[in-house]
CSV table of C-alpha atoms in Angstrom, one decimal:
chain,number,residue,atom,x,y,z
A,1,UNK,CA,0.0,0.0,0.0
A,2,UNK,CA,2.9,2.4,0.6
A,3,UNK,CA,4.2,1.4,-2.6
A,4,UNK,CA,1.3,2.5,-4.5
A,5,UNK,CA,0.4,5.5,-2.5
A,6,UNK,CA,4.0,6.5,-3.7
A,7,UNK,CA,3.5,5.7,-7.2
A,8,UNK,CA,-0.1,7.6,-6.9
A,9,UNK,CA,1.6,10.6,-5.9
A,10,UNK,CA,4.2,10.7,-8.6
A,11,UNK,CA,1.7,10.2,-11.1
A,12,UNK,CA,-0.5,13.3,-9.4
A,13,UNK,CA,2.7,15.5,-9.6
A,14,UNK,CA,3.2,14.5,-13.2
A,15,UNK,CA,-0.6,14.7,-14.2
A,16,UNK,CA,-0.3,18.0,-12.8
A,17,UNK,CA,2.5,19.3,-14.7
A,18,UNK,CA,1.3,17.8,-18.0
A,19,UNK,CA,-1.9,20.1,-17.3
A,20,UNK,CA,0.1,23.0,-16.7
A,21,UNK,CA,2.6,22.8,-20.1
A,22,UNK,CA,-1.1,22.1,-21.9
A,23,UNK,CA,-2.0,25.4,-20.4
A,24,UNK,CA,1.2,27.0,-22.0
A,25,UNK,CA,0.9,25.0,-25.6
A,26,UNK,CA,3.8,23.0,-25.1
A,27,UNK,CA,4.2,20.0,-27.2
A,28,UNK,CA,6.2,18.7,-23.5
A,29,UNK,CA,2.8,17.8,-22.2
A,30,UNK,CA,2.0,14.9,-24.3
A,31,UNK,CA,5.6,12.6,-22.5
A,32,UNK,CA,3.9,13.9,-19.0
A,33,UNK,CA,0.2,12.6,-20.2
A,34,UNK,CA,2.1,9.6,-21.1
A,35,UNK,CA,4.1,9.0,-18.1
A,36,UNK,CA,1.2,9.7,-16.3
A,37,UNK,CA,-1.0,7.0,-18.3
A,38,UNK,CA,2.3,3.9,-17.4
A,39,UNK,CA,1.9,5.2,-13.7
A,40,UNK,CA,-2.0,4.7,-13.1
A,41,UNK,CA,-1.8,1.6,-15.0
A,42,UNK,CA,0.8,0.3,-12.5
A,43,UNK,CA,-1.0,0.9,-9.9
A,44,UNK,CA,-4.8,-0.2,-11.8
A,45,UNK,CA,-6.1,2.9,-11.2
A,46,UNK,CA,-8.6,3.0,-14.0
A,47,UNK,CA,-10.5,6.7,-13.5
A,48,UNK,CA,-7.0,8.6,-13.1
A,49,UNK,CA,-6.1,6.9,-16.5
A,50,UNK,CA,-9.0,8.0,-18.3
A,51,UNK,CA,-8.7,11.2,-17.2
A,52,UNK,CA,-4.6,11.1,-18.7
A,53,UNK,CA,-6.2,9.7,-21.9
A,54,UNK,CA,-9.0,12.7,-22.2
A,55,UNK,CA,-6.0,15.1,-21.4
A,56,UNK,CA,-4.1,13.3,-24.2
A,57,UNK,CA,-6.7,14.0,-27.2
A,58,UNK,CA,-7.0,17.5,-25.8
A,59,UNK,CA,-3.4,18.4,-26.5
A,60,UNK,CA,-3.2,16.4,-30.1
A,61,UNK,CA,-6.9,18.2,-31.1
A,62,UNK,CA,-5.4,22.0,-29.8
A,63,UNK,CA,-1.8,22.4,-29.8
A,64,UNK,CA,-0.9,23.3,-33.5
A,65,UNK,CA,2.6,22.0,-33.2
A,66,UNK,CA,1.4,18.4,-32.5
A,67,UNK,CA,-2.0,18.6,-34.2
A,68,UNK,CA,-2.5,15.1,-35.1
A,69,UNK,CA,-6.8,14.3,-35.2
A,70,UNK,CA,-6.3,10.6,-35.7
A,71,UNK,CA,-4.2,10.4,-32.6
A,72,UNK,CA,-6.8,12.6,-30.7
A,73,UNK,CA,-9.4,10.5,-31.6
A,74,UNK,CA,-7.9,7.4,-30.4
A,75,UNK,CA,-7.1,9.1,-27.1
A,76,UNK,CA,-10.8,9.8,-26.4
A,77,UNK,CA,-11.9,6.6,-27.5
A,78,UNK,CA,-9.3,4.6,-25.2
A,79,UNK,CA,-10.8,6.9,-22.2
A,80,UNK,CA,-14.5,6.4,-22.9
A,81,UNK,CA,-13.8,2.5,-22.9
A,82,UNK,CA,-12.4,3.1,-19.3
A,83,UNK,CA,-15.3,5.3,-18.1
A,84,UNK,CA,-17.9,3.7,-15.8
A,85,UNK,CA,-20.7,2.7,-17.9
A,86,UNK,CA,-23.1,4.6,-15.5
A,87,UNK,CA,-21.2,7.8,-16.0
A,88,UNK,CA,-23.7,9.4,-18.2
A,89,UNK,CA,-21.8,13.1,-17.9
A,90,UNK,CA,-18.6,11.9,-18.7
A,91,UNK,CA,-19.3,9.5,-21.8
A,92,UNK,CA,-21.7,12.6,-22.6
A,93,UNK,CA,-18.4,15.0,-22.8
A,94,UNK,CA,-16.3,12.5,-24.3
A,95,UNK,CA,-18.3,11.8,-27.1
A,96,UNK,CA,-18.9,15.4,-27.6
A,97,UNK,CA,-15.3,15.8,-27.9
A,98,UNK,CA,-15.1,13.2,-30.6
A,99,UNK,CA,-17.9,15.2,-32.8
A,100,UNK,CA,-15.4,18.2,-32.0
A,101,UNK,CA,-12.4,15.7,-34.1
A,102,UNK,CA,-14.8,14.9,-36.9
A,103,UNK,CA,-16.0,18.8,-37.3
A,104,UNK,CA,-12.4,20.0,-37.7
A,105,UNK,CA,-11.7,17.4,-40.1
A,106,UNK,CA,-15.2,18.3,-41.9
A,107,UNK,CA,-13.4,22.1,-41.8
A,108,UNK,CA,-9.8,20.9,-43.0
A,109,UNK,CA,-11.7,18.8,-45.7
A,110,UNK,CA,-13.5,22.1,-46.9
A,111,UNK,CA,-10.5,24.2,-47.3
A,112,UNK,CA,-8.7,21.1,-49.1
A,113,UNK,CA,-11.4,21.6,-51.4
A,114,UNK,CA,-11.9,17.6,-51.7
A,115,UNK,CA,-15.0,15.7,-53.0
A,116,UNK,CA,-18.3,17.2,-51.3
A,117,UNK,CA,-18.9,13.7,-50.0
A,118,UNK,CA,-16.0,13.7,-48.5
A,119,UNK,CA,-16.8,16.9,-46.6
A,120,UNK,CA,-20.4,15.9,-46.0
A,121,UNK,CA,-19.3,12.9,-44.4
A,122,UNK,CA,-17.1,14.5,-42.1
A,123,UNK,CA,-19.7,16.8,-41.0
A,124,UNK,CA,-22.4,14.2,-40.8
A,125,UNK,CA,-20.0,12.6,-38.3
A,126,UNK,CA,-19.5,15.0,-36.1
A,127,UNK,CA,-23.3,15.9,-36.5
A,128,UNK,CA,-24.2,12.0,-35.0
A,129,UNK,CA,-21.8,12.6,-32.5
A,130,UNK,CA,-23.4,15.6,-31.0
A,131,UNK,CA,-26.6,14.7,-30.6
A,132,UNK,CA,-25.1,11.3,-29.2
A,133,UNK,CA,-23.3,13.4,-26.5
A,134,UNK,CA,-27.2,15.5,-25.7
A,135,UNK,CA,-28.9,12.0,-25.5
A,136,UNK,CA,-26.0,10.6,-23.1
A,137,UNK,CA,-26.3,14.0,-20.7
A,138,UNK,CA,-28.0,14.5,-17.9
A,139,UNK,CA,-30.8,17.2,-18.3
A,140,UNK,CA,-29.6,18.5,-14.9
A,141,UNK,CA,-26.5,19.0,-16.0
A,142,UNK,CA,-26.7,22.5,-17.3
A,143,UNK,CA,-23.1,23.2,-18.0
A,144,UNK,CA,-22.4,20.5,-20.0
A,145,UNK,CA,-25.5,20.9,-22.2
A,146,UNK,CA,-24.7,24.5,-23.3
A,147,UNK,CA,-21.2,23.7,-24.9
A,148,UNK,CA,-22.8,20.5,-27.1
A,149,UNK,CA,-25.8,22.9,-27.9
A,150,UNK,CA,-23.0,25.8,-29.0
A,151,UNK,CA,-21.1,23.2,-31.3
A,152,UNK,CA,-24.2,21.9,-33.1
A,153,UNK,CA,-25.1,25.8,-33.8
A,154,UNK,CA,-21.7,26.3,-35.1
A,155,UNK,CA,-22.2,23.0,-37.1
A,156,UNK,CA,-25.6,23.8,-38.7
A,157,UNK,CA,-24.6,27.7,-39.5
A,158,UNK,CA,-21.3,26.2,-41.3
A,159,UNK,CA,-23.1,23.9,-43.3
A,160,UNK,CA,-25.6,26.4,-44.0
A,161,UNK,CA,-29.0,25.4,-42.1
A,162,UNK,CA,-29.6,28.7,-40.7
A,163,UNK,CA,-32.7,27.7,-38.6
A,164,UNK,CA,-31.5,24.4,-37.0
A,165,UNK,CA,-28.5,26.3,-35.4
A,166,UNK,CA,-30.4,29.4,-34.2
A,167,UNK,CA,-32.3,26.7,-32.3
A,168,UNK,CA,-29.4,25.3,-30.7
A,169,UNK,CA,-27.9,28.9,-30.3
A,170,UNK,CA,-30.9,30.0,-28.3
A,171,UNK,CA,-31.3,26.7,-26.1
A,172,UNK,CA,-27.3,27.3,-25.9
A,173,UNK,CA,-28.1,31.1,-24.4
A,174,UNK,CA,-31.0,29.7,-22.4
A,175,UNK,CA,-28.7,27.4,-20.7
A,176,UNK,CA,-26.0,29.9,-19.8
A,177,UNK,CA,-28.7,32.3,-18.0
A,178,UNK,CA,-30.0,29.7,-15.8
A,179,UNK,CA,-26.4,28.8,-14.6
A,180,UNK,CA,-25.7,32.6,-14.3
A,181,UNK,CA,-23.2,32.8,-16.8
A,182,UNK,CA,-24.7,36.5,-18.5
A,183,UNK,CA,-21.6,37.2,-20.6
A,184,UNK,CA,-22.1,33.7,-22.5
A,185,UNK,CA,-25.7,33.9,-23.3
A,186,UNK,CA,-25.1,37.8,-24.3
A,187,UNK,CA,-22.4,36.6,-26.4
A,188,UNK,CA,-24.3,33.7,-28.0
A,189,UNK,CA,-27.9,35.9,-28.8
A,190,UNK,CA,-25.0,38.9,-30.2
A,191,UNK,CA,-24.4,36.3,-32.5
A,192,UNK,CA,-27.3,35.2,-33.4
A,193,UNK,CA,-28.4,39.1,-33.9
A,194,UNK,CA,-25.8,38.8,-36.3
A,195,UNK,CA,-26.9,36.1,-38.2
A,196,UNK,CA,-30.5,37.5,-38.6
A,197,UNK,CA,-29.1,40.4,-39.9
A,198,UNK,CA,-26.7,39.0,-42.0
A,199,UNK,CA,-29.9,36.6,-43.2
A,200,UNK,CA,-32.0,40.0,-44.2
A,201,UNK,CA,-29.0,41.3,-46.3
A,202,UNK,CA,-29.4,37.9,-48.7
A,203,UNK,CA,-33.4,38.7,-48.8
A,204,UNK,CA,-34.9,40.2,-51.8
A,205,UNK,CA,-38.2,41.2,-50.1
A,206,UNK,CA,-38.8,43.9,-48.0
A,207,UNK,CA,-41.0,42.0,-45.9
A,208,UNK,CA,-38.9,39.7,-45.2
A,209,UNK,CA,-35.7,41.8,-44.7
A,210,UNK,CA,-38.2,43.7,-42.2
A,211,UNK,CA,-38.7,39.8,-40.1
A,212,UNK,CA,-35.2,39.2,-40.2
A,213,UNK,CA,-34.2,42.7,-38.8
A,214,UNK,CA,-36.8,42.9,-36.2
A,215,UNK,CA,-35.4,39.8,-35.0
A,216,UNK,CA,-32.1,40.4,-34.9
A,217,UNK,CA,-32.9,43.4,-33.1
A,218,UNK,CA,-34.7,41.6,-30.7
A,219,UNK,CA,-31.6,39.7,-29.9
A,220,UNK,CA,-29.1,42.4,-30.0
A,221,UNK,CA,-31.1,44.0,-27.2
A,222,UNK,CA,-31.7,41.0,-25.4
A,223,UNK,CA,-27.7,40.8,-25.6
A,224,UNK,CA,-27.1,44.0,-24.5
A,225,UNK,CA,-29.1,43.5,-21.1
A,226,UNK,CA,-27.2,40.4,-20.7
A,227,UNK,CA,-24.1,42.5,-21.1
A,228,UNK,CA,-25.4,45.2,-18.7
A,229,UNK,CA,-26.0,43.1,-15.6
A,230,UNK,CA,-22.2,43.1,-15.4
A,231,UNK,CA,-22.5,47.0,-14.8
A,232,UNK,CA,-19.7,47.9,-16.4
A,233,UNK,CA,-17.3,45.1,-16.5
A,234,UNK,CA,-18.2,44.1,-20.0
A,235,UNK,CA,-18.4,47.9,-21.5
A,236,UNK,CA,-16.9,46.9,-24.6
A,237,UNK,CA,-19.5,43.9,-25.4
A,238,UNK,CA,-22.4,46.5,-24.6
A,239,UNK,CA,-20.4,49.2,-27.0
A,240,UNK,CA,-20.7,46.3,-29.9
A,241,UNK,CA,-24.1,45.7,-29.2
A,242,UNK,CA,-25.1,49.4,-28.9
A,243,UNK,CA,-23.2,49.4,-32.4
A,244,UNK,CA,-25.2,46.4,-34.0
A,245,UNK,CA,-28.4,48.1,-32.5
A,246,UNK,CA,-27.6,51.3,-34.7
A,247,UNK,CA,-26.7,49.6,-38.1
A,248,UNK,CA,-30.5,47.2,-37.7
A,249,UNK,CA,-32.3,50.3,-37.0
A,250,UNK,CA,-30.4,52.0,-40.2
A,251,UNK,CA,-30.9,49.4,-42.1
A,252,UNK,CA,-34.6,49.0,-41.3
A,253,UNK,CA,-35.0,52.8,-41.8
A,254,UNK,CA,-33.8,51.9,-45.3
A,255,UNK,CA,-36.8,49.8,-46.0
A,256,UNK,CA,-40.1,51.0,-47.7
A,257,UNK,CA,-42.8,51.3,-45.5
């Protein structure tokens, strides 16, 4: 037992340090994720290598130097074999984050320029994914919801199906008001002002540029209070939405009546 208590510690100082050099973008913390992975294995200490494996796919999904997709997948797929079947969040995150592999392939297969099969495969991936990662989550869990919600907007918008991922923005910016995070569902319905507005400048009809405005109006001031309950602190988010605010009412002054 003192043995492994040792070899527990070591591998807690080493875990820790790999977290720290991810933090920094160093390549360095993919030997420490390693290191850490031979120590809990010594010891059979199956949750604390899971954990080194999730780590793992982190760094080769978002430190450019290492960037290697293939090897981040099979990081998160080795630690979702040694989650707990019962633990819904975790599975839920971890297959999340394999949707987030498949969507940046589906965006390096775009500017590639390959096949549109090919890219419609990768994002079809990714897309199955995702709402594998919703089913798998706990409704309570609120804080895991909102990111999956956020990268199936991002998904739809990029493929071009507008309405799908204004419906997972706004259940994104739902979710991030009821956990008190103000700035992120400001941030998510400034966006999606954005996109409405951007959507009226592709409309022919007045009519419908008018719909389109009005709601991205709607949102950019809904943003803006979101902003404002920081009093202050987020001055320059309520300057850009004060900003938006101006050019929707210009442009709908624009419009005949």
């Amino acid at each position: 037992p003192d043995q492994r208590n040792r070899i527990r510690t070591l591998g807690v100082g080493v875990f820790t340090l790999g977290q720290i050099l991810m933090g920094q973008g160093s390549p360095d913390c993919v030997a420490a994720d390693e290191e850490t992975i031979r120590f809990t294995q010594r010891i059979q200490d199956t949750a604390a290598e899971a954990t080194a494996h999730y780590n793992l796919g982190h760094a080769y999904k978002d430190i450019p130097a290492i960037r290697n997709l293939d090897a981040a997948e099979a990081a998160y797929r080795r630690e979702l074999a040694l989650l707990n079947p019962n633990d819904a969040s975790g599975r839920a995150s971890t297959t999340s984050q394999i949707g987030m592999v498949h969507h940046e392939r589906f965006n390096e297969s775009r500017q590639r320029g390959e096949p549109a099969e090919t890219v419609v495969k990768h994002a079809q991936v990714a897309e199955q994914h995702y709402h594998q990662a919703l089913a798998l989550c706990p409704p309570t869990a609120l804080t895991n919801l909102g990111p999956i919600h956020q990268q199936l907007g991002v998904l739809y918008a990029e493929v071009g199906q507008t309405e799908p991922a204004l419906e997972h923005f706004e259940r994104r910016a739902q979710l991030a008001e009821q956990t008190g995070n103000h700035h992120s569902a400001g941030m998510t319905r400034f966006n999606m002002a954005n996109m409405y507005g951007q959507a009226a400048g592709r409309e022919s009809t007045p009519t419908r540029q008018r719909d389109l405005l009005l709601r991205a109006q709607a949102y950019a001031q809904a943003a803006l209070r979101d902003f404002q309950h920081y009093q202050g602190r987020a001055a320059a988010d309520e300057t850009k939405a004060q900003q938006l605010l101006a050019r929707i009412a210009q442009a709908l002054t624009k419009l005949p009546p």
